[in-house]
mmCIF file of N, CA and C in Angstrom:
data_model
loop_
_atom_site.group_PDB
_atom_site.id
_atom_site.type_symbol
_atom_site.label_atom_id
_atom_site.label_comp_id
_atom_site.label_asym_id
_atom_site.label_seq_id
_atom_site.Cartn_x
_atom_site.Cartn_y
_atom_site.Cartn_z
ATOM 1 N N UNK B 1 -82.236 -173.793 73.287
ATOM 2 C CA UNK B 1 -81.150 -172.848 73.218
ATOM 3 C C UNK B 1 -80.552 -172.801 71.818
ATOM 4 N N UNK B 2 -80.125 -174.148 71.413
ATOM 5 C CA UNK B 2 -79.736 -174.046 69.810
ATOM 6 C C UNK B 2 -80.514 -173.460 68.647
ATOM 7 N N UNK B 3 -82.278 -173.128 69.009
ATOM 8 C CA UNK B 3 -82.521 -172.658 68.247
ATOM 9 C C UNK B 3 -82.595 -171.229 67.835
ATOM 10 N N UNK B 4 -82.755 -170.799 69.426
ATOM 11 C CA UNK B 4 -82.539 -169.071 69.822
ATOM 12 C C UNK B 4 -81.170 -168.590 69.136
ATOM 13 N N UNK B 5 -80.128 -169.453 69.319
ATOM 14 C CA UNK B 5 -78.262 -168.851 68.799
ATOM 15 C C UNK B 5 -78.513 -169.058 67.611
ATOM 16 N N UNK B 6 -79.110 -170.284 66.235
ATOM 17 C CA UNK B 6 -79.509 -170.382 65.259
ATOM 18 C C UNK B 6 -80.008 -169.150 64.493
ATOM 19 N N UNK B 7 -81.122 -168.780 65.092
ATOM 20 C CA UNK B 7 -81.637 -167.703 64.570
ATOM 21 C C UNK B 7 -81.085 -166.219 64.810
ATOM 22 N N UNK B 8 -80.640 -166.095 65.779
ATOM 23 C CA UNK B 8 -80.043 -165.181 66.066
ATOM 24 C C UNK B 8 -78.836 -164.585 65.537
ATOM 25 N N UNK B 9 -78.102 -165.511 65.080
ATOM 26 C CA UNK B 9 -76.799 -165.729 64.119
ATOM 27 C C UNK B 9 -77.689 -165.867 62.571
ATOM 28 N N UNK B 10 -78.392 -166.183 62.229
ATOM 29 C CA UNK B 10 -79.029 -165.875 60.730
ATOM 30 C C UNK B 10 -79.419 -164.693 60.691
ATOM 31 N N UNK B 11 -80.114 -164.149 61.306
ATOM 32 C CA UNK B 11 -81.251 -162.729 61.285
ATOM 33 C C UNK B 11 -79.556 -161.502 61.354
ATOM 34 N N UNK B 12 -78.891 -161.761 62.669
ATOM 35 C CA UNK B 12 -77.683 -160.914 62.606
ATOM 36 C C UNK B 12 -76.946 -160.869 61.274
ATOM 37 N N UNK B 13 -76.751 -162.218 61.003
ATOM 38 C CA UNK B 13 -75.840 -161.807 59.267
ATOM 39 C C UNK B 13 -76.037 -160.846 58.478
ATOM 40 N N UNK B 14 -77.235 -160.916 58.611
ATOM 41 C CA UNK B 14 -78.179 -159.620 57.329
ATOM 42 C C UNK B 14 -77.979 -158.513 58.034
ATOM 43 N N UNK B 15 -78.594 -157.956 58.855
ATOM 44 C CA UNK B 15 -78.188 -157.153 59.435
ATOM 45 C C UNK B 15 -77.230 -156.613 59.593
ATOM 46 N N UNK B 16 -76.355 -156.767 59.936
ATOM 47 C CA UNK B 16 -74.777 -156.518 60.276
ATOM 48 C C UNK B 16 -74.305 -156.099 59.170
ATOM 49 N N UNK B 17 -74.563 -157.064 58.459
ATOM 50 C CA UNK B 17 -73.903 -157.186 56.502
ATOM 51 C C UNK B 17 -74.917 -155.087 55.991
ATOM 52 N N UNK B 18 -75.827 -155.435 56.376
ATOM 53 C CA UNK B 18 -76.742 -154.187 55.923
ATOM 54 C C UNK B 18 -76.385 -152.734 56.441
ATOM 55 N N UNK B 19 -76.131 -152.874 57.783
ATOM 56 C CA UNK B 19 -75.515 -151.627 58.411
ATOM 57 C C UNK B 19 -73.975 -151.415 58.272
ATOM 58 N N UNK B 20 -73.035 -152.670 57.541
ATOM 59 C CA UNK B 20 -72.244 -152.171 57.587
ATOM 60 C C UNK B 20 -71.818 -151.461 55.952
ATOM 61 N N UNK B 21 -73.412 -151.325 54.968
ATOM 62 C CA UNK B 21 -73.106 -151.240 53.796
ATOM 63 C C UNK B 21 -72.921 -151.846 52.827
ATOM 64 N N UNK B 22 -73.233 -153.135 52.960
ATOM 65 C CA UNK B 22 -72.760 -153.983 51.634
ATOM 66 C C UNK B 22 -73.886 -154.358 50.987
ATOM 67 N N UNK B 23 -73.002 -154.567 49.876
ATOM 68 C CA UNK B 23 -74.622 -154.590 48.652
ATOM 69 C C UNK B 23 -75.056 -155.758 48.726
ATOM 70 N N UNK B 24 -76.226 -156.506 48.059
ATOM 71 C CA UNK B 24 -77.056 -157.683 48.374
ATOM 72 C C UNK B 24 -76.368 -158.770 47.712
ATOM 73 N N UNK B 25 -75.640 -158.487 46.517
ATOM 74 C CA UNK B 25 -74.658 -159.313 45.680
ATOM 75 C C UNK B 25 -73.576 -160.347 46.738
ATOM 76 N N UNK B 26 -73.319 -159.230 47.317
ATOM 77 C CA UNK B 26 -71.696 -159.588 48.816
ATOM 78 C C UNK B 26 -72.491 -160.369 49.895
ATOM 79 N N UNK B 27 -73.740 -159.951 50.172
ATOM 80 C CA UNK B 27 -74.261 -160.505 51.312
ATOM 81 C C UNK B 27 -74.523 -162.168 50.912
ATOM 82 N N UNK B 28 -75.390 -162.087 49.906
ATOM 83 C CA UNK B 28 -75.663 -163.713 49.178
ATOM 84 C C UNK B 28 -74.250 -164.149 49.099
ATOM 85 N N UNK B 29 -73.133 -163.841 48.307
ATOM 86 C CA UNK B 29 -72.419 -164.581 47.475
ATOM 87 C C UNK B 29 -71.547 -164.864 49.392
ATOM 88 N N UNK B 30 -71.540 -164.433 50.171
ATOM 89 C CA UNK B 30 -70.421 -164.126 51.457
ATOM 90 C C UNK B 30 -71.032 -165.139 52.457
ATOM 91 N N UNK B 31 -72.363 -165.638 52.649
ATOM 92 C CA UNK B 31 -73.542 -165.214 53.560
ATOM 93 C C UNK B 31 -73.065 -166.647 54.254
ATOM 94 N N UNK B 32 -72.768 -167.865 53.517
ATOM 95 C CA UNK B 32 -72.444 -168.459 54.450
ATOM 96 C C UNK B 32 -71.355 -168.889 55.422
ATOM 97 N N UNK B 33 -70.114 -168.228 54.544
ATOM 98 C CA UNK B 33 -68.707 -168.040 55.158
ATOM 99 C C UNK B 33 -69.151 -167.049 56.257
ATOM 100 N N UNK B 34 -69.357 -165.987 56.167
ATOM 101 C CA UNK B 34 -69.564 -165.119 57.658
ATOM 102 C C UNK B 34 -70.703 -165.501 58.343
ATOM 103 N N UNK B 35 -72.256 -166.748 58.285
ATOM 104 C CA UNK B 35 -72.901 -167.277 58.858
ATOM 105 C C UNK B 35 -71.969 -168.214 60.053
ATOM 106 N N UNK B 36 -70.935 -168.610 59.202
ATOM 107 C CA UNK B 36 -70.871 -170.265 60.068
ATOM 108 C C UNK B 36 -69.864 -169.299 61.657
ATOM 109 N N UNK B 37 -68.887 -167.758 60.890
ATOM 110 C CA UNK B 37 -68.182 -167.205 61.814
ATOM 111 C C UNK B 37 -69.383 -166.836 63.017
ATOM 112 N N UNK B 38 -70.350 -165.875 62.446
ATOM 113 C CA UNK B 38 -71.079 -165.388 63.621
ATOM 114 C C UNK B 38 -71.822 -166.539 64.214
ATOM 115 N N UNK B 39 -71.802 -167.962 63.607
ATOM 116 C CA UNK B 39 -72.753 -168.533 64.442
ATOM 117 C C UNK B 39 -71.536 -169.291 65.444
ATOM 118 N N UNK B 40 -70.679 -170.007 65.063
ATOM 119 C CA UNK B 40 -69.616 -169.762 66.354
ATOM 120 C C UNK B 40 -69.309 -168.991 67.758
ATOM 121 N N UNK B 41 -69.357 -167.354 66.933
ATOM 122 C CA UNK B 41 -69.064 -166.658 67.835
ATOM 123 C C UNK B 41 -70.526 -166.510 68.809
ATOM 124 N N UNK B 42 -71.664 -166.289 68.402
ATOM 125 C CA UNK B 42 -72.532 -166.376 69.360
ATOM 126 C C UNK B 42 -72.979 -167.685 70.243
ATOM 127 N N UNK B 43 -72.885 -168.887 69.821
ATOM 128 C CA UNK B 43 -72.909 -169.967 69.942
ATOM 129 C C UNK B 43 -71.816 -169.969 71.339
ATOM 130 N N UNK B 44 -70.912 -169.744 71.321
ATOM 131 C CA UNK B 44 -69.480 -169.706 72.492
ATOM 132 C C UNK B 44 -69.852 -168.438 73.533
ATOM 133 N N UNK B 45 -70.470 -167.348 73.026
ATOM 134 C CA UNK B 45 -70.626 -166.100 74.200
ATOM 135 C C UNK B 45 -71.827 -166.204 74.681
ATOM 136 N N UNK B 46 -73.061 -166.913 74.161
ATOM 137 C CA UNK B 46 -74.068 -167.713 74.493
ATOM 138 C C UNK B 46 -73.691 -168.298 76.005
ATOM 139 N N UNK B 47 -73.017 -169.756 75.697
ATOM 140 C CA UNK B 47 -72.726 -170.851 76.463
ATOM 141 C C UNK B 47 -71.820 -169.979 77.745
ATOM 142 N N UNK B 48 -70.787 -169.156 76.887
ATOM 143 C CA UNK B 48 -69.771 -168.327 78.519
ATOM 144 C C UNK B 48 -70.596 -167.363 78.823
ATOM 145 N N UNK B 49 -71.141 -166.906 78.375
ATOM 146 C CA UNK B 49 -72.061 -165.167 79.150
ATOM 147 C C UNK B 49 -73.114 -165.387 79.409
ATOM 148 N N UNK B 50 -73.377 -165.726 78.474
ATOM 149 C CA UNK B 50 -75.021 -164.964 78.947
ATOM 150 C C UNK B 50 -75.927 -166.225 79.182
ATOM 151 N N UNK B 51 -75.804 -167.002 79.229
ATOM 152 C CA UNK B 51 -76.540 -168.591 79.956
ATOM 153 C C UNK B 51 -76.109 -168.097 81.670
ATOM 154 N N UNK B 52 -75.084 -167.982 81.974
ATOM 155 C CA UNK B 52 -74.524 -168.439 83.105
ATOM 156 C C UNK B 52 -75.281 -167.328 84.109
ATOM 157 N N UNK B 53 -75.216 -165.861 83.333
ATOM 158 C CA UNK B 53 -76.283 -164.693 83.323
ATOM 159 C C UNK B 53 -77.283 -164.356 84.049
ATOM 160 N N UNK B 54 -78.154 -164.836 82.617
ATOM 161 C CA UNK B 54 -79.400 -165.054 82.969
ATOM 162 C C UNK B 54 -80.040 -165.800 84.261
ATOM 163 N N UNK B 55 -78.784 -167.461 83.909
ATOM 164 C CA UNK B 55 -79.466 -167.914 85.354
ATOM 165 C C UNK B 55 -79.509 -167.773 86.705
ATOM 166 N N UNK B 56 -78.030 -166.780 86.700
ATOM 167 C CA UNK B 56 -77.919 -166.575 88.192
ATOM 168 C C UNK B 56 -78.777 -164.944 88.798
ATOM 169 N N UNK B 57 -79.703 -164.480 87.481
ATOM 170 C CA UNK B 57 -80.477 -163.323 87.434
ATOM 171 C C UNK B 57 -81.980 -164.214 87.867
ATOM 172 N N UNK B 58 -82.135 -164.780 87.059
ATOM 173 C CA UNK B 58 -83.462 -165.533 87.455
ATOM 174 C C UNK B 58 -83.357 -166.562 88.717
ATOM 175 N N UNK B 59 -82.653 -166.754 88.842
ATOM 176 C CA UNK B 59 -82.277 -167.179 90.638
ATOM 177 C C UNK B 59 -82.513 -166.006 92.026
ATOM 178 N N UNK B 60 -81.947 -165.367 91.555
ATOM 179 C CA UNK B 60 -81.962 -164.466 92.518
ATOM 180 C C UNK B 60 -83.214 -163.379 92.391
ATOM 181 N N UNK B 61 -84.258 -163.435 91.342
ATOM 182 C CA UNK B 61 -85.442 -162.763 91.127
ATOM 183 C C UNK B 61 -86.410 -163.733 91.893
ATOM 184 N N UNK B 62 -85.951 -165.155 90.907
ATOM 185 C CA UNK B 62 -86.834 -165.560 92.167
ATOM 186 C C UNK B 62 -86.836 -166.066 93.635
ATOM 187 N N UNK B 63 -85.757 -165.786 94.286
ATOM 188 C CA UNK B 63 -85.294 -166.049 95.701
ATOM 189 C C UNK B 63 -86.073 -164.725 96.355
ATOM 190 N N UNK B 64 -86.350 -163.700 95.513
ATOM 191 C CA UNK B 64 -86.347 -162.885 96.188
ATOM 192 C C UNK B 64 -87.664 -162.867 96.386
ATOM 193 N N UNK B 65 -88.611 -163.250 95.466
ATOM 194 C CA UNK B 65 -89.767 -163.064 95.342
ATOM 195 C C UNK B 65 -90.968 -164.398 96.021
ATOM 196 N N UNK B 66 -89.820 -165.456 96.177
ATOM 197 C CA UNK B 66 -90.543 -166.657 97.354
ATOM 198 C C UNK B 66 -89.953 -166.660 99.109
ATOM 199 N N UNK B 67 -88.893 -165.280 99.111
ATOM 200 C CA UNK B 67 -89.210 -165.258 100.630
ATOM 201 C C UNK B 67 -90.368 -164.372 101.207
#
């Protein structure tokens, strides 16, 4: 799991940083002050949302599919 939110929070920085317009100068010189924010924030909506999610989706896919 830590490595999926890891990457996911690196690859997003750029991104985000890119669509919202900023030049490559801001992204480098910024990249790890707004890394450590988005990796927090996904890291926490990870663990409350979408873990809890998924598993009670894949529970019930497969309940449905071993009666």
């Amino acid at each position: 799991m830590i490595f999926i939110v890891t990457a996911m929070s690196l690859i997003m920085t750029v991104v985000g940083a890119v669509i919202a317009g900023e030049y490559v100068n801001e992204i480098l010189s910024n990249y790890f002050l707004i890394w450590t924010r988005n990796f927090c924030a996904t890291f926490f909506i990870n663990i409350i949302l979408a873990e809890p999610i998924s598993r009670f989706v894949a529970t019930k896919v497969n309940n449905l599919f071993n009666e």
